[in-house]
Tab-separated table of C-alpha atoms and ligand atoms in Angstrom:
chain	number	residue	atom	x	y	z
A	1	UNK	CA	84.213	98.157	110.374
A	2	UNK	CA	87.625	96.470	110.774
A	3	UNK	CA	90.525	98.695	109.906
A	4	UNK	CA	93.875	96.995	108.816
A	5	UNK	CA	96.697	99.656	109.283
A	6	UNK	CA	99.922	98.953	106.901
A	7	UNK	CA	103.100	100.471	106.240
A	8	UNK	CA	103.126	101.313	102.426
A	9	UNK	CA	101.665	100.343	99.360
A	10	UNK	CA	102.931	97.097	98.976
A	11	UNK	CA	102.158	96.031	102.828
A	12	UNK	CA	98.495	97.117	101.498
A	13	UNK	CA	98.642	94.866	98.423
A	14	UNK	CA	99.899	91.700	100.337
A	15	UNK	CA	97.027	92.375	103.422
A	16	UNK	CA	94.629	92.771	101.279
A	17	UNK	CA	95.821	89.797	98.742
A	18	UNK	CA	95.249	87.490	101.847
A	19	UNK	CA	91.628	88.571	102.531
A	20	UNK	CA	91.027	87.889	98.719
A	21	UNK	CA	92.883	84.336	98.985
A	22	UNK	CA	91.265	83.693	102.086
A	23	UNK	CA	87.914	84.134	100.430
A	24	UNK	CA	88.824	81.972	97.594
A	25	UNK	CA	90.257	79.027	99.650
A	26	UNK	CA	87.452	78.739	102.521
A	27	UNK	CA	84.768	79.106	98.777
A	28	UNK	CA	86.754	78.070	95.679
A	29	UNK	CA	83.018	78.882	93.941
A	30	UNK	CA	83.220	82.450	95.641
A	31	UNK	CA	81.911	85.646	92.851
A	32	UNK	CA	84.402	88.266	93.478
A	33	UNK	CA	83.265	92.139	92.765
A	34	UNK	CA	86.665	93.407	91.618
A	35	UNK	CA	87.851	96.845	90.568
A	36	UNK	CA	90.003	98.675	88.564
A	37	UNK	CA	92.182	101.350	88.964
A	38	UNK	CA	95.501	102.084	90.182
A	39	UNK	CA	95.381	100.789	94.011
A	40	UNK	CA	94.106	97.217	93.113
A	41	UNK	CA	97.601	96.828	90.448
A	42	UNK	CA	99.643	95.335	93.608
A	43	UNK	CA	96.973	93.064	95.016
A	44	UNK	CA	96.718	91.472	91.533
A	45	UNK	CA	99.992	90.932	91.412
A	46	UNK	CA	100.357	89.632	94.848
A	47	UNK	CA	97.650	87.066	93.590
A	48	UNK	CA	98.716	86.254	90.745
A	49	UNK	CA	102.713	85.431	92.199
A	50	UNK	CA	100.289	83.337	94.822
A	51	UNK	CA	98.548	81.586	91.865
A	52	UNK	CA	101.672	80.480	90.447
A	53	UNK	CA	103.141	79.598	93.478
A	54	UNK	CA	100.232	77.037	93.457
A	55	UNK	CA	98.873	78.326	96.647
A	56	UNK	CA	95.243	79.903	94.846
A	57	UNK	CA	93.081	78.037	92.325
A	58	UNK	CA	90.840	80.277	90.740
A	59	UNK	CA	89.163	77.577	88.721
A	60	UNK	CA	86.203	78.093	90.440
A	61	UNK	CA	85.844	82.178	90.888
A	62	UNK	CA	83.515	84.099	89.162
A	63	UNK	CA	84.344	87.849	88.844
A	64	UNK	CA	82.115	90.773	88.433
A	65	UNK	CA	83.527	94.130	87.885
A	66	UNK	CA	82.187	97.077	88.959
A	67	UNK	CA	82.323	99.629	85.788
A	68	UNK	CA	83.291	99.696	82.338
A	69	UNK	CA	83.253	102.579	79.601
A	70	UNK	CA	80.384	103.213	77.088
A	71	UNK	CA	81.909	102.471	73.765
A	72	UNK	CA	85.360	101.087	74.484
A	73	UNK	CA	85.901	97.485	72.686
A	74	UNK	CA	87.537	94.782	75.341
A	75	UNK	CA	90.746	95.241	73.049
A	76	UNK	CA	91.167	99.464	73.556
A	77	UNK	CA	93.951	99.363	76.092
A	78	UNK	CA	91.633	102.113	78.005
A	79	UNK	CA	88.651	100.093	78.868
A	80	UNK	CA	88.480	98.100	81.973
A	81	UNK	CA	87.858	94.772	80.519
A	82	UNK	CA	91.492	95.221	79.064
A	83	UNK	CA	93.272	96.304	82.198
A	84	UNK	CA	91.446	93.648	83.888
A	85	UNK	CA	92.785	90.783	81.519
A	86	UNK	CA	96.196	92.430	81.377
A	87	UNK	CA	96.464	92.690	85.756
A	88	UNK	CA	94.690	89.184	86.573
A	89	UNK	CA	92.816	87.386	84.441
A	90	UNK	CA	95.386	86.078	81.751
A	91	UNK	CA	97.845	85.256	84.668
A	92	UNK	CA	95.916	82.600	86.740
A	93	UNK	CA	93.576	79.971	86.129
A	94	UNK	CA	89.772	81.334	86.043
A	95	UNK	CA	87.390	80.711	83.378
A	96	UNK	CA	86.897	84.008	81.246
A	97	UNK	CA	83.635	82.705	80.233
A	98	UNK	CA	82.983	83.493	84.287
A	99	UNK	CA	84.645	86.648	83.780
A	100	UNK	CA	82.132	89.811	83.938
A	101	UNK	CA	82.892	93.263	82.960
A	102	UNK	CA	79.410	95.600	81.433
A	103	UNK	CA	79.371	95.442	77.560
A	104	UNK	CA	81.307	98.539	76.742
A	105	UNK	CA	80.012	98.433	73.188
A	106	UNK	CA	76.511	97.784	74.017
A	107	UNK	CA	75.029	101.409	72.839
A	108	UNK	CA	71.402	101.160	74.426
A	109	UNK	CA	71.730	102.034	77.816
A	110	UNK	CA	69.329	99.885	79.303
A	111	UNK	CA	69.835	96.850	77.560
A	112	UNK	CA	73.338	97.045	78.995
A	113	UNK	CA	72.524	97.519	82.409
A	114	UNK	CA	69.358	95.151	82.805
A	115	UNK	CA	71.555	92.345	81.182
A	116	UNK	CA	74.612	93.311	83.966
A	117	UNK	CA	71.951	93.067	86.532
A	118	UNK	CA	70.843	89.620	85.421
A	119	UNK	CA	74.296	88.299	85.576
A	120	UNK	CA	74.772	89.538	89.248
A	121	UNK	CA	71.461	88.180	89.930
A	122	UNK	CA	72.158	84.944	88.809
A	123	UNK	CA	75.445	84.579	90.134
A	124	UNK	CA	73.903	84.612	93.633
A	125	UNK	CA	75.125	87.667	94.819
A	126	UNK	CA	78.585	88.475	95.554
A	127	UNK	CA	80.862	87.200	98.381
A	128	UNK	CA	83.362	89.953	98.939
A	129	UNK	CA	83.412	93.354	96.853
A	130	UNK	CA	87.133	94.842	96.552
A	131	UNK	CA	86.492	98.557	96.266
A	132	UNK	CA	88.985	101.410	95.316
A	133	UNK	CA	88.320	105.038	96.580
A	134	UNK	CA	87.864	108.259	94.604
A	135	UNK	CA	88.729	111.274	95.964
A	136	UNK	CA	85.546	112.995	95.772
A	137	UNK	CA	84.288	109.303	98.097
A	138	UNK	CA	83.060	107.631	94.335
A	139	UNK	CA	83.063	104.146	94.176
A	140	UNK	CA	82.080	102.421	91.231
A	141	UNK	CA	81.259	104.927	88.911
A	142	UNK	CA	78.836	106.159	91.722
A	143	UNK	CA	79.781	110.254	91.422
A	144	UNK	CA	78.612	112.497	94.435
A	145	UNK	CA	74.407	112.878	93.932
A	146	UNK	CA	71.311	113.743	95.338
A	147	UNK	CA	70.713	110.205	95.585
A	148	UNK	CA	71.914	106.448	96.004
A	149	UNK	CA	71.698	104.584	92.742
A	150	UNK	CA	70.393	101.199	93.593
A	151	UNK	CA	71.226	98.795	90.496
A	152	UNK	CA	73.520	99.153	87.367
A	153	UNK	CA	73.127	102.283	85.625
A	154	UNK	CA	74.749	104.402	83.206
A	155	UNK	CA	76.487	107.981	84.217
A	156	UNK	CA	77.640	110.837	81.924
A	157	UNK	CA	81.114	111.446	82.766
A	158	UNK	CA	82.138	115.064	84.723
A	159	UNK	CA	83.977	117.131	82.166
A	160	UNK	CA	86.915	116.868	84.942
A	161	UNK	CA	87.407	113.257	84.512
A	162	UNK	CA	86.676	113.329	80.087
A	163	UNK	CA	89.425	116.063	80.443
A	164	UNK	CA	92.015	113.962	82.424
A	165	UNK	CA	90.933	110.753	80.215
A	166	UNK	CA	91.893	112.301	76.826
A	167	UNK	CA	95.557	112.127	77.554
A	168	UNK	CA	94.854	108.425	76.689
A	169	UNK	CA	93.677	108.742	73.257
A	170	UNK	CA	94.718	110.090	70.097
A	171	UNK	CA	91.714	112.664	69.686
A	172	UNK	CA	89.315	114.130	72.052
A	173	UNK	CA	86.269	112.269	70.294
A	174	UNK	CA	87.465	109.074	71.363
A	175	UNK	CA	87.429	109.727	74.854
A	176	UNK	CA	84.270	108.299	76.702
A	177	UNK	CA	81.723	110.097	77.845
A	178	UNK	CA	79.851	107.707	79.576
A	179	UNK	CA	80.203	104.652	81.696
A	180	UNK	CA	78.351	101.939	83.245
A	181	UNK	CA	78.716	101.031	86.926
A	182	UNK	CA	77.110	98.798	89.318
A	183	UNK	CA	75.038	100.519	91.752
A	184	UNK	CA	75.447	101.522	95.258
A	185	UNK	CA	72.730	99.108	96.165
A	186	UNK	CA	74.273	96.279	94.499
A	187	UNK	CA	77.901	97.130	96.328
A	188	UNK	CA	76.136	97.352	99.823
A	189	UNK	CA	74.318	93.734	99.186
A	190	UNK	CA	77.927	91.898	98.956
A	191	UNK	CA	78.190	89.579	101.513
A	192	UNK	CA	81.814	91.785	102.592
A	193	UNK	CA	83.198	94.593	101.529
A	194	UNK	CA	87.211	95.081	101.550
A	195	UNK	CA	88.221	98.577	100.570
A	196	UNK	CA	91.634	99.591	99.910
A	197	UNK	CA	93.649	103.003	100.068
A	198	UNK	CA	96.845	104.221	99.279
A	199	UNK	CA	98.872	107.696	99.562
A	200	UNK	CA	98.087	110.702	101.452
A	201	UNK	CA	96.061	112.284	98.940
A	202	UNK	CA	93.353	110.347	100.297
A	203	UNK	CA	93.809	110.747	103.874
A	204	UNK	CA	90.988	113.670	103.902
A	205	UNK	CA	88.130	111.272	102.044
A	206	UNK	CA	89.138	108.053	103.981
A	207	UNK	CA	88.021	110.529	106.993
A	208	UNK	CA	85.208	111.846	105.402
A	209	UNK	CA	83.588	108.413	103.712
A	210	UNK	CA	84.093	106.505	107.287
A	211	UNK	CA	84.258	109.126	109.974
A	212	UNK	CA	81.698	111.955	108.697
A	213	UNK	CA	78.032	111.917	107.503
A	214	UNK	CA	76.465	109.209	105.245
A	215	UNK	CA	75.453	111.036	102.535
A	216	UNK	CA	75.312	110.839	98.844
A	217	UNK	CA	77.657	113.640	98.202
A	218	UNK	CA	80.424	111.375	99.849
A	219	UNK	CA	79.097	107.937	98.189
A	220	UNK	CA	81.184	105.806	100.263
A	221	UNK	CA	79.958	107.110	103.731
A	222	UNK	CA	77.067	104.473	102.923
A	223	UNK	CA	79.582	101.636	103.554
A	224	UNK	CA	79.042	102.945	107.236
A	225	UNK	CA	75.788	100.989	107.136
A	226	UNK	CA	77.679	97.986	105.534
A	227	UNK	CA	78.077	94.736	108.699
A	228	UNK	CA	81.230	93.565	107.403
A	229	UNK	CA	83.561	95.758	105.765
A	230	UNK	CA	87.356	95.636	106.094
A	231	UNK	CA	89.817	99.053	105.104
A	232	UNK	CA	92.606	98.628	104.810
A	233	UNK	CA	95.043	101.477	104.135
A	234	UNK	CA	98.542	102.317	104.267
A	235	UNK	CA	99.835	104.900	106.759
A	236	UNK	CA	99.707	107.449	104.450
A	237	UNK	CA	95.793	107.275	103.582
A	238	UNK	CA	94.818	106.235	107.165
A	239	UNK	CA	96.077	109.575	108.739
A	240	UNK	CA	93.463	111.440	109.381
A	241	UNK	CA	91.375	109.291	111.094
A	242	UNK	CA	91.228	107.551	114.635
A	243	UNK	CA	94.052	105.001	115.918
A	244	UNK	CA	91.512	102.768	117.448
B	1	F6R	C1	87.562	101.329	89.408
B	1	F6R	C2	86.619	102.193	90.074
B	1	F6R	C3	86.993	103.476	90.745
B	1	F6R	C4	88.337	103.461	91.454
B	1	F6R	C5	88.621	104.804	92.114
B	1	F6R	C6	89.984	104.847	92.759
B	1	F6R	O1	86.928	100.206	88.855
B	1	F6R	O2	85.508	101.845	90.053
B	1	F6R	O3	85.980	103.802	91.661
B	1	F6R	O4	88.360	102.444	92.417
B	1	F6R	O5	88.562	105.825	91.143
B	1	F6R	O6	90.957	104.799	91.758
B	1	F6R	P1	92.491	104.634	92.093
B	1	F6R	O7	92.687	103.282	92.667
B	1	F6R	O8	93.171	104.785	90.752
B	1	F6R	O9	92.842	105.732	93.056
């Protein structure tokens, strides 16, 4: 694993904006795994300020997210799809039809995930996965388990998470209480793996996910196993763990 130290947030954003654009020059047809979330909103915009500086051509990129809720429409200002059209994908040139987010409002389960894994399969797998980091080590959607969920699958939310959600939306029944996520195995088949992390409230998982055991109760720890993953962090979230 490479680790790219940087000062603060933004320092993150534009380090980790350059392994994105790197990707996209050297394979203008590259299929970016992208993520939502708080941490990614500065590499976006570092990309998209690139994109209009004529210096990125997404023209070619196909994106695959990793999550989206179970029963939010593309136009609820909560679901991923939105947040991912509002950050990136209205701002620069790529093709929504090569756009992919899971069908929020596709109620059966199954049908939902088998079609997301058909798209991933038929995009040919994906070149570099941009992963945020929970603070219990969830990526994706992927919660602490007993196991490592291979393929796309649908998980019922923690109460924790419904709880902190429903600030978002005018009555508790509207908050989601499911979501679908790409699985772990389809994360640790990406071709790289760039990981970013912000703020000293995740100093103590950064350590854990990279430094401790690789287990399923810290999902991340599998990206031990991964060849070719980059972190990189800001001082803050890097630490805890070695300087070498
Ligand atoms: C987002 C996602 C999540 C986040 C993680 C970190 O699509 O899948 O795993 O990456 O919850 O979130 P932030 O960046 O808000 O700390």
């Amino acid at each position: 694993m490479q680790i790219i130290r940087t000062t603060d947030y933004d320092h993150m954003s534009r380090m980790a904006a350059n392994i994105i654009s790197a990707q996209v020059i050297m394979k203008p047809d590259c299929v970016l795994g992208l993520a939502t979330g708080s941490t990614p909103i500065g590499t976006y915009e570092e990309l998209v300020r690139r994109y209009e500086n004529k210096d990125l051509d997404f023209s070619g990129v196909t994106s695959i997210n990793l999550d989206e809720y179970k029963g939010l429409s593309p136009e609820n200002d909560q679901s991923y799809r939105y947040f991912m059209n509002e950050h990136l994908f209205r701002h620069v040139n790529i093709r929504p039809e090569c756009t992919y987010v899971p069908n929020g409002l596709e109620p059966d389960s199954d049908k939902a995930c088998e079609a997301y894994n058909a798209i991933i399969a038929a995009s040919g797998g994906i070149d570099l996965q941009l992963l945020g980091l929970g603070h219990n080590g969830h990526i994706g959607f992927n919660e602490p388990s007993d196991v490592f969920e291979k393929e796309t699958h649908c998980v019922d939310l923690a109460q924790s998470t419904i709880d902190a959600n429903s600030r978002f939306f005018a009555s508790m029944d509207e908050v989601p209480r499911q979501a679908y996520t790409m699985g772990i195995g389809t994360i640790m088949k990406a071709a790289k793996v760039l990981v970013i992390v912000s703020g000293e409230s995740k100093a103590q998982i950064v350590k854990d996910a990279f430094f401790g055991p690789c287990t399923p109760q810290v999902p991340a720890s599998i990206l031990q196993l991964h060849s070719n993953v980059v972190l990189v962090g800001d001082e803050a979230a890097l630490s805890l763990i070695p300087e070498a």
